[in-house]
Short mmCIF file of C-alpha atoms in Angstrom, two decimals:
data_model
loop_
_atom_site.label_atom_id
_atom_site.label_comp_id
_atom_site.label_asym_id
_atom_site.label_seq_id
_atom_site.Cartn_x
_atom_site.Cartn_y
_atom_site.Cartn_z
CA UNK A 1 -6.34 5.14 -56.93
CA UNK A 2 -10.52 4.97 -56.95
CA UNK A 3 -10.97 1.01 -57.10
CA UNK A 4 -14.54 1.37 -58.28
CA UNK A 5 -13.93 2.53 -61.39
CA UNK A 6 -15.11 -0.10 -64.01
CA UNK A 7 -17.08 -1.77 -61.23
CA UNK A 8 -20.59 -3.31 -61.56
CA UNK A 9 -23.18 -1.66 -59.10
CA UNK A 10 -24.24 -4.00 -56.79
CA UNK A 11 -28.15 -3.74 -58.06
CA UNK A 12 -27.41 -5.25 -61.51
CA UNK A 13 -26.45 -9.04 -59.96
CA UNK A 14 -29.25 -8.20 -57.35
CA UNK A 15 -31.89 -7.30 -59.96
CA UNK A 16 -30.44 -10.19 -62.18
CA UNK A 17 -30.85 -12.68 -59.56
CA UNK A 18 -34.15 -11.75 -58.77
CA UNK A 19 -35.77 -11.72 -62.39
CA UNK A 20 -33.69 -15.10 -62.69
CA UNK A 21 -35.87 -16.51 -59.77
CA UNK A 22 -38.76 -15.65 -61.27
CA UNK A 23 -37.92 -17.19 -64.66
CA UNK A 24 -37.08 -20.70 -63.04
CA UNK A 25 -40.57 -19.82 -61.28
CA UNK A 26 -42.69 -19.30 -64.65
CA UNK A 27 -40.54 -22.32 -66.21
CA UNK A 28 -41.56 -24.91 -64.01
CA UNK A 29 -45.01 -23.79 -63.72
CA UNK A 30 -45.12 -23.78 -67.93
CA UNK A 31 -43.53 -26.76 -68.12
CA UNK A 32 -45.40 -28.73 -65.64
CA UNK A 33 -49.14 -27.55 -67.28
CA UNK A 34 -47.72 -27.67 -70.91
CA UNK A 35 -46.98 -31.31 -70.23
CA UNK A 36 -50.38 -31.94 -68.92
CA UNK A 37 -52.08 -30.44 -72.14
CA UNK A 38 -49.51 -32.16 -74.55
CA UNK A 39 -50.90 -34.45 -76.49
CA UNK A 40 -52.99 -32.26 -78.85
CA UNK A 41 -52.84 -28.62 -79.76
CA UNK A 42 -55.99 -27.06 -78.52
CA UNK A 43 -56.85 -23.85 -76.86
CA UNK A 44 -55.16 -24.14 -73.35
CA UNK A 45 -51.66 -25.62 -75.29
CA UNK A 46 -51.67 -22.73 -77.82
CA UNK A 47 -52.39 -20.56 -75.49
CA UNK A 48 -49.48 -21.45 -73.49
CA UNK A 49 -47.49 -21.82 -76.37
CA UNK A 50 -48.11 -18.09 -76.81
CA UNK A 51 -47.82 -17.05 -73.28
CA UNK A 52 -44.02 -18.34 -73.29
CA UNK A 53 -42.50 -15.86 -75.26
CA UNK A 54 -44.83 -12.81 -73.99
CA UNK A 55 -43.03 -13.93 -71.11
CA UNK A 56 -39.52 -14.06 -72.33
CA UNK A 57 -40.32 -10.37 -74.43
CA UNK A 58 -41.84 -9.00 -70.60
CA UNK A 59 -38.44 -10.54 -68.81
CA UNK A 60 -35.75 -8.96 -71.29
CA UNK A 61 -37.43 -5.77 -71.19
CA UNK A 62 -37.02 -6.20 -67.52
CA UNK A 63 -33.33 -6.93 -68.06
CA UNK A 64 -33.04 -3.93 -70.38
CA UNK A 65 -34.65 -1.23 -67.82
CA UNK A 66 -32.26 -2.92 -65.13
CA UNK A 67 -29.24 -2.98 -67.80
CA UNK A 68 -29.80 0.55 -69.01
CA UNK A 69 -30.11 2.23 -65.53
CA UNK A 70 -27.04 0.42 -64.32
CA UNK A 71 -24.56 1.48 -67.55
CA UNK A 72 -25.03 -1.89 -68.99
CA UNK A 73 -25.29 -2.81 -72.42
CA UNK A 74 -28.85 -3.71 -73.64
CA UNK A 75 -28.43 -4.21 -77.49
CA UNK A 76 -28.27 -7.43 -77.52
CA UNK A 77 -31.47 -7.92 -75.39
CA UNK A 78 -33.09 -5.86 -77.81
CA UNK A 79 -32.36 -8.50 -80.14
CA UNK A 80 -34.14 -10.94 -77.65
CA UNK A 81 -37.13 -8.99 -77.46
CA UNK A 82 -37.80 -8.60 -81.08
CA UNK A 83 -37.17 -12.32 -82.25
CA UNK A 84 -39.16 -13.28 -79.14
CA UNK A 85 -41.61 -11.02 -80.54
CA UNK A 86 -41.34 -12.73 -83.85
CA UNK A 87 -41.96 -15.74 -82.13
CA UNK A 88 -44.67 -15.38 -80.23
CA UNK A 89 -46.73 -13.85 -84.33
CA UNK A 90 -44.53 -17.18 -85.37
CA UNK A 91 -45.99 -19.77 -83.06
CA UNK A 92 -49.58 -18.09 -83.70
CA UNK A 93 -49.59 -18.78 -86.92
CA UNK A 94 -48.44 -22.10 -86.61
CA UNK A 95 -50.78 -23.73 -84.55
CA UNK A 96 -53.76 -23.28 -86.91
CA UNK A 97 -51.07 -25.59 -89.03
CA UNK A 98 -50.39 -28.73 -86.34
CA UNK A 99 -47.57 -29.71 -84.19
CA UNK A 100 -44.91 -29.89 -86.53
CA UNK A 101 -45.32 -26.43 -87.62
CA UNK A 102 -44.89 -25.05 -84.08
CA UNK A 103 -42.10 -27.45 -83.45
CA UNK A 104 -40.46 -25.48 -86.70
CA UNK A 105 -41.25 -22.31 -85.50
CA UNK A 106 -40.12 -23.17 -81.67
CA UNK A 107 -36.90 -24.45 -83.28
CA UNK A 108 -36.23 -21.59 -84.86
CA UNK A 109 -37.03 -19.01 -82.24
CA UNK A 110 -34.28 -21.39 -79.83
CA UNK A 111 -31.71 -21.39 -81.63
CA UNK A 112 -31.88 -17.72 -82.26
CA UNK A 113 -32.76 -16.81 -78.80
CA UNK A 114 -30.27 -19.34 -77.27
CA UNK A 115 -27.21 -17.78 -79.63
CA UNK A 116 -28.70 -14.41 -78.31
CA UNK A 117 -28.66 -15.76 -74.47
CA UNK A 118 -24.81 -17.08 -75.47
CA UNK A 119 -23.91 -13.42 -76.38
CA UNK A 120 -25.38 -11.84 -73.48
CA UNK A 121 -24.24 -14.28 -70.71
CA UNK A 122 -20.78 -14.23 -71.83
CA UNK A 123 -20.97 -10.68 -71.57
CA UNK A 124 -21.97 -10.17 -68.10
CA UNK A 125 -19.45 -13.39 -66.77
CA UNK A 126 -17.96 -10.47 -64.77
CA UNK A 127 -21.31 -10.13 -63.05
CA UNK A 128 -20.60 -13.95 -61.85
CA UNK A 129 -22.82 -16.65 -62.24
CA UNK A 130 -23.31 -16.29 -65.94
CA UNK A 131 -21.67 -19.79 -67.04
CA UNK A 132 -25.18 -21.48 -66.70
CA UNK A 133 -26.85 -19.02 -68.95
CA UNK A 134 -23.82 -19.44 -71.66
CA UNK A 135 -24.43 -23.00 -71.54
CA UNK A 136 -28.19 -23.12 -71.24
CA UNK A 137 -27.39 -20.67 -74.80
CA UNK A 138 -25.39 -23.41 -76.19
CA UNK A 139 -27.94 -26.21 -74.81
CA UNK A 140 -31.24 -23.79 -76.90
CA UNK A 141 -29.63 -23.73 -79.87
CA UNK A 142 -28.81 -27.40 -79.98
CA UNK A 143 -32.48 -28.26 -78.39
CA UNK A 144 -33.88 -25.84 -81.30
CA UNK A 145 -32.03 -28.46 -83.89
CA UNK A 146 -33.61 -31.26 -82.34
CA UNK A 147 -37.23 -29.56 -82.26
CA UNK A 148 -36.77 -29.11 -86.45
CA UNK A 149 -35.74 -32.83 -86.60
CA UNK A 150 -38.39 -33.80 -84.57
CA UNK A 151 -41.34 -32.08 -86.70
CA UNK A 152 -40.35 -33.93 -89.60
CA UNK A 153 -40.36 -37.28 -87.35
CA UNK A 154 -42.71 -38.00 -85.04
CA UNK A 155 -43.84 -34.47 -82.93
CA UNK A 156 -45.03 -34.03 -79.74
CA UNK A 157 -45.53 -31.01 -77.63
CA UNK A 158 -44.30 -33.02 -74.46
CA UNK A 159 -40.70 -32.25 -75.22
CA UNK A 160 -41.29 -28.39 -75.12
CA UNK A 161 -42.01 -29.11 -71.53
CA UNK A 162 -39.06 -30.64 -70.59
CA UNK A 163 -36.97 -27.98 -72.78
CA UNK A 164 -38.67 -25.14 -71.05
CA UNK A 165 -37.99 -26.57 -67.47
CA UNK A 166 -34.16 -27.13 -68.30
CA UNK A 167 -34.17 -23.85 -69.09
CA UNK A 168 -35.67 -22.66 -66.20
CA UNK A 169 -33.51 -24.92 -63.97
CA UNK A 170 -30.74 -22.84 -65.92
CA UNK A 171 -31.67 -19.87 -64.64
CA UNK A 172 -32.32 -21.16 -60.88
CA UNK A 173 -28.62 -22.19 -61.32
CA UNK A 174 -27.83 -18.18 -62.06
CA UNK A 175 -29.52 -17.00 -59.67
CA UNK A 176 -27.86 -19.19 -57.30
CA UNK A 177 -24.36 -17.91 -58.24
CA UNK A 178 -25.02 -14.71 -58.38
CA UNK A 179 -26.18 -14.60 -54.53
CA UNK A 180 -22.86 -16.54 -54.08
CA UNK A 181 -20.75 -13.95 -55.96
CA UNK A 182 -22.47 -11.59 -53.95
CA UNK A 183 -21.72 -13.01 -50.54
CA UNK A 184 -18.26 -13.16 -51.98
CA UNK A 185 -18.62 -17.47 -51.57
#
């Protein structure tokens, strides 16, 4: 009986883990001088209000080049790429409107992208260490709610920032498990 049929190779979790790294990486760095440039929207903010989803687009096609030499399904990061895509024409369009029109557009682009991240980490729970990203899914999608709410209220960039960390912290949490699973911890 050949045990390795239906197996993963032991690149994709490697390759996962790695690119997961480096989104916790960009994350925190966002985050941190997204925060700093909160309080109005003005060239440094937009532009990292743009830069955010470039990354996310460069990072699933990434996953998809990884996915695709490995067997894996990548239709679904497709997906990711164009409404990421979509988001970063989106958010550049907004900001020439103010605040609450990016937090509508940001909204928007989470929820979608966070369903998305659902589909695709419940997917690859075989892989191990894919319960963070479902939940971080879950967690987008219910941030991207609160971003809509909040551009009707009273908006502030400064919540991005802590959004986009979580996020990233998300990922950190993958990446851990996914060196565990590989150790066989």
């Amino acid at each position: 009986m050949d045990t390795l049929v239906g197996t993963t190779p032991a690149s994709v979790p490697s390759a996962l883990r790695k690119l997961y790294f480096l989104r916790f990486t960009f994350a925190a760095v966002w985050a941190a001088l997204l925060f700093t440039t909160a309080e109005t929207l003005g060239a440094l903010s937009v532009t990292l209000l743009l830069v955010y989803p470039l990354f996310d687009v460069a990072a699933a096609v990434v996953d998809v080049r990884s996915a695709k030499a490995n067997g894996g399904p990548a239709r679904f990061l497709y997906v990711n790429i164009a409404i990421s895509s979509l988001a970063v024409i989106g958010l550049a369009a907004a900001a020439t409107s103010g605040i609450p029109a990016v937090l509508r557009v940001w909204g928007a682009w989470a929820i979608t992208s966070g369903l998305v991240q659902l589909v695709v980490g419940a997917g690859r729970r075989e892989l191990g260490g894919q319960w963070p990203m479902i939940i971080s899914g879950a967690l987008s999608t219910a941030a991207g709610t609160s971003f809509l709410a909040q551009a009707g209220g009273d908006p502030e960039l400064g919540s991005l920032a802590g959004y986009a960390f979580l996020g990233g912290v998300f990922f950190l949490v993958s990446a851990l498990r996914l060196n565990r699973a590989r150790n066989g911890v």
